[in-house]
Amino acid sequence: MASTPHVPVRTCVGCRRKAPRAQLLRLVLTDGGELFVDARAVRPGRGAWIHPDPACLELAERRRALGRALRTTGSPDVTPVRAWIASREEQPGPHGPTGRTAAGPTDSKGG
């Protein structure tokens, strides 16, 4: 019998969809009460998981889900998270913004 590897699943506090942990972003509160992006998911304490998408952040902010998930009074300031997501959107992936490698055009023979 073949066993499938276990993949940790978390729920996005914005859209409430479940996704593998690797696809979500962990947010934690610092000792000063500020929201911090824990990209490596190693900081101690209670965390909230969210898709690295401005729409999910907007939903979480509108629903006041971050305050509830992190068990804090009020809604934390999401400015650092918004800046982190925006900085990631500006960076093109390894294949450039079009999804193709940046090696140049190819001819009909693939070369």
XYZ file of N, CA and C in Angstrom:
333
model
N 0.835 -1.169 0.000
C 0.000 0.000 0.000
C 0.885 1.238 0.000
N 0.673 2.123 -0.962
C 1.459 3.349 -1.066
C 0.849 4.415 -0.166
N 1.705 5.071 0.573
C 1.204 6.137 1.440
C 1.536 7.486 0.818
N 0.627 8.408 0.964
C 0.863 9.743 0.449
C 1.474 10.586 1.548
N 2.386 11.486 1.187
C 3.004 12.318 2.213
C 1.995 13.293 2.803
N 2.151 13.586 4.066
C 1.264 14.524 4.749
C 1.644 15.956 4.384
N 0.665 16.724 3.970
C 0.882 18.129 3.634
C 0.061 18.956 4.624
N 0.718 19.791 5.439
C -0.037 20.616 6.384
C -0.964 21.590 5.649
N -2.199 21.675 6.107
C -3.195 22.548 5.498
C -3.611 23.597 6.519
N -3.719 24.845 6.085
C -4.148 25.950 6.938
C -5.298 26.673 6.249
N -6.030 27.486 7.002
C -7.148 28.253 6.462
C -6.772 29.722 6.396
N -6.998 30.337 5.255
C -6.741 31.757 5.068
C -7.788 32.548 5.859
N -7.346 33.502 6.685
C -8.292 34.289 7.475
C -9.047 35.293 6.619
N -8.600 35.531 5.403
C -9.275 36.468 4.517
C -10.420 35.809 3.767
N -10.099 34.846 2.913
C -11.114 34.219 2.064
C -11.704 32.953 2.677
N -11.115 32.457 3.765
C -11.570 31.264 4.481
C -11.403 29.976 3.672
N -10.573 29.996 2.622
C -10.294 28.782 1.864
C -9.100 28.080 2.477
N -9.101 26.757 2.394
C -7.976 25.968 2.882
C -6.951 25.820 1.782
N -5.681 25.849 2.187
C -4.584 25.723 1.232
C -3.395 25.089 1.937
N -2.487 24.489 1.182
C -1.262 23.974 1.801
C -0.502 25.109 2.482
N 0.123 24.780 3.570
C 0.853 25.772 4.370
C 1.868 26.547 3.535
N 2.488 25.895 2.566
C 3.516 26.533 1.744
C 2.952 27.652 0.874
N 1.642 27.658 0.608
C 1.037 28.681 -0.238
C 0.531 29.880 0.549
N 0.555 29.795 1.878
C 0.037 30.868 2.713
C 1.156 31.614 3.417
N 0.830 32.778 3.895
C 1.764 33.653 4.581
C 1.352 33.726 6.046
N 2.308 33.567 6.951
C 1.999 33.611 8.381
C 2.245 35.011 8.920
N 1.275 35.515 9.676
C 1.376 36.819 10.304
C 1.367 36.629 11.811
N 2.230 37.347 12.515
C 2.293 37.285 13.971
C 2.359 38.704 14.526
N 2.081 38.822 15.812
C 2.232 40.105 16.492
C 3.591 40.149 17.176
N 4.265 41.271 17.078
C 5.534 41.440 17.783
C 5.238 41.736 19.244
N 6.287 41.816 20.058
C 6.104 42.151 21.468
C 5.496 43.537 21.635
N 5.731 44.416 20.669
C 5.178 45.766 20.706
C 3.749 45.849 20.191
N 3.184 44.731 19.746
C 1.813 44.709 19.261
C 1.661 45.045 17.797
N 2.773 45.076 17.049
C 2.718 45.373 15.620
C 2.626 44.084 14.816
N 1.937 44.146 13.691
C 1.803 42.992 12.819
C 3.099 42.778 12.059
N 3.558 41.519 11.981
C 4.833 41.183 11.369
C 4.625 40.017 10.411
N 5.230 40.080 9.237
C 5.168 38.987 8.264
C 6.232 37.961 8.628
N 5.792 36.765 8.963
C 6.691 35.667 9.313
C 6.792 34.741 8.103
N 7.560 35.168 7.105
C 7.634 34.439 5.834
C 8.165 33.013 6.003
N 9.044 32.800 6.963
C 9.603 31.458 7.180
C 8.754 30.628 8.134
N 7.754 31.258 8.772
C 6.833 30.587 9.691
C 7.563 29.934 10.860
N 8.505 30.666 11.454
C 9.280 30.112 12.561
C 9.179 30.935 13.845
N 8.546 32.104 13.792
C 8.474 32.947 14.981
C 7.537 32.320 16.004
N 7.851 32.486 17.280
C 6.979 31.907 18.310
C 5.683 32.705 18.454
N 4.700 32.065 18.998
C 3.433 32.735 19.279
C 2.337 32.372 18.305
N 1.180 32.915 18.586
C -0.001 32.667 17.765
C 0.150 33.354 16.415
N -0.234 32.661 15.380
C -0.127 33.211 14.043
C -1.451 33.163 13.307
N -1.564 33.969 12.298
C -2.723 33.963 11.405
C -2.191 33.722 10.000
N -2.887 32.900 9.243
C -2.441 32.528 7.904
C -3.293 33.230 6.863
N -2.656 33.713 5.807
C -3.357 34.452 4.766
C -2.651 34.230 3.430
N -3.432 34.230 2.347
C -2.822 34.171 1.016
C -2.038 35.460 0.781
N -0.899 35.406 0.134
C -0.142 36.628 -0.158
C -0.785 37.393 -1.315
N -2.011 37.813 -1.104
C -2.820 38.456 -2.129
C -3.515 39.668 -1.506
N -3.463 40.825 -2.154
C -4.107 42.014 -1.584
C -5.604 41.841 -1.353
N -6.274 41.032 -2.174
C -7.713 40.822 -2.006
C -8.009 40.086 -0.699
N -7.213 39.087 -0.370
C -7.414 38.355 0.884
C -7.101 39.244 2.082
N -6.082 40.076 1.962
C -5.754 41.003 3.050
C -6.892 41.992 3.252
N -7.478 42.474 2.167
C -8.607 43.406 2.250
C -9.802 42.742 2.929
N -10.092 41.487 2.556
C -11.192 40.754 3.182
C -10.946 40.565 4.676
N -9.730 40.189 5.032
C -9.402 39.969 6.439
C -9.538 41.261 7.238
N -9.136 42.367 6.634
C -9.225 43.659 7.302
C -10.693 44.074 7.465
N -11.479 43.891 6.417
C -12.889 44.280 6.466
C -13.667 43.435 7.472
N -13.349 42.146 7.560
C -14.031 41.242 8.475
C -13.462 41.283 9.895
N -12.378 42.048 10.072
C -11.676 42.127 11.364
C -11.202 40.744 11.826
N -10.804 39.934 10.865
C -10.415 38.564 11.151
C -9.034 38.463 11.792
N -8.130 39.399 11.496
C -6.771 39.318 12.047
C -6.788 39.493 13.561
N -7.562 40.431 14.046
C -7.659 40.640 15.486
C -8.193 39.414 16.205
N -9.202 38.769 15.608
C -9.768 37.558 16.225
C -8.786 36.396 16.163
N -8.148 36.212 15.009
C -7.224 35.084 14.857
C -6.017 35.212 15.779
N -5.562 36.444 15.978
C -4.388 36.666 16.828
C -4.762 36.915 18.288
N -6.069 36.883 18.562
C -6.592 37.085 19.918
C -6.084 38.370 20.550
N -6.307 39.462 19.852
C -5.930 40.773 20.346
C -7.137 41.690 20.277
N -7.135 42.718 21.085
C -8.241 43.666 21.033
C -8.010 44.644 19.893
N -9.049 44.910 19.151
C -8.919 45.819 18.019
C -8.290 45.138 16.824
N -8.196 45.885 15.745
C -7.579 45.369 14.522
C -6.157 45.910 14.411
N -5.181 45.041 14.193
C -3.807 45.524 14.037
C -3.632 46.283 12.726
N -2.626 47.136 12.672
C -2.315 47.913 11.475
C -1.704 46.982 10.426
N -2.331 46.911 9.248
C -1.880 45.989 8.205
C -0.908 46.626 7.217
N -0.459 47.836 7.480
C 0.440 48.533 6.561
C 1.711 47.735 6.259
N 2.382 47.140 7.263
C 3.593 46.361 6.934
C 3.296 45.149 6.046
N 2.151 44.526 6.241
C 1.787 43.360 5.427
C 1.478 43.802 3.997
N 0.751 44.901 3.860
C 0.422 45.435 2.538
C 1.706 45.779 1.774
N 2.675 46.379 2.473
C 3.952 46.729 1.841
C 4.721 45.476 1.433
N 4.695 44.446 2.276
C 5.399 43.193 1.980
C 4.801 42.540 0.736
N 3.478 42.490 0.654
C 2.810 41.879 -0.502
C 3.101 42.689 -1.762
N 3.061 44.004 -1.665
C 3.335 44.856 -2.824
C 4.767 44.668 -3.315
N 5.711 44.514 -2.400
C 7.103 44.319 -2.814
C 7.284 42.984 -3.524
N 6.533 41.978 -3.142
C 6.617 40.673 -3.799
C 5.967 40.688 -5.165
N 4.915 41.495 -5.335
C 4.250 41.572 -6.637
C 5.107 42.275 -7.669
N 5.948 43.211 -7.230
C 6.795 43.961 -8.143
C 7.953 43.135 -8.666
N 8.356 42.102 -7.922
C 9.494 41.284 -8.331
C 9.020 40.230 -9.321
N 9.589 40.201 -10.525
C 9.214 39.145 -11.462
C 9.770 37.804 -11.000
N 9.096 36.752 -11.392
C 9.519 35.412 -11.024
C 10.788 35.009 -11.764
N 11.234 33.760 -11.598
C 12.468 33.319 -12.241
C 12.377 33.288 -13.756
N 11.159 33.271 -14.296
C 10.990 33.234 -15.736
C 10.505 34.561 -16.293
N 10.587 35.625 -15.521
C 10.153 36.937 -15.989
C 8.649 37.093 -15.876
N 8.136 38.269 -16.185
C 6.709 38.519 -16.027
C 5.825 37.748 -16.996
N 6.369 37.279 -18.129
C 5.551 36.558 -19.100
C 5.546 35.059 -18.861
N 6.379 34.572 -17.962
C 6.441 33.147 -17.708
C 7.459 32.428 -18.568
N 8.088 33.116 -19.518
C 9.106 32.518 -20.371
C 10.476 32.892 -19.856
N 11.445 32.107 -20.206
C 12.806 32.439 -19.808
C 13.269 33.673 -20.544
N 14.152 34.409 -19.957
C 14.617 35.665 -20.538
C 15.811 35.473 -21.482
N 15.972 34.268 -22.041
C 17.115 33.972 -22.898
C 16.978 34.572 -24.281
N 15.808 35.046 -24.629
C 15.616 35.656 -25.947
C 14.628 34.872 -26.771
N 14.349 35.359 -27.965
C 13.360 34.690 -28.816
C 13.913 33.364 -29.347
N 13.001 32.485 -29.672
C 13.395 31.213 -30.253
C 12.859 31.149 -31.677
N 13.579 30.391 -32.534
C 13.090 30.224 -33.898
C 12.174 29.002 -33.981
N 11.727 28.673 -35.160
C 10.783 27.581 -35.326
C 11.410 26.215 -35.031
N 12.742 26.169 -34.952
C 13.416 24.897 -34.686
C 13.723 24.711 -33.201
N 13.227 25.656 -32.372
C 13.424 25.516 -30.925
C 14.748 26.037 -30.460
N 15.516 26.694 -31.285
C 16.844 27.133 -30.898
C 17.062 28.562 -30.831
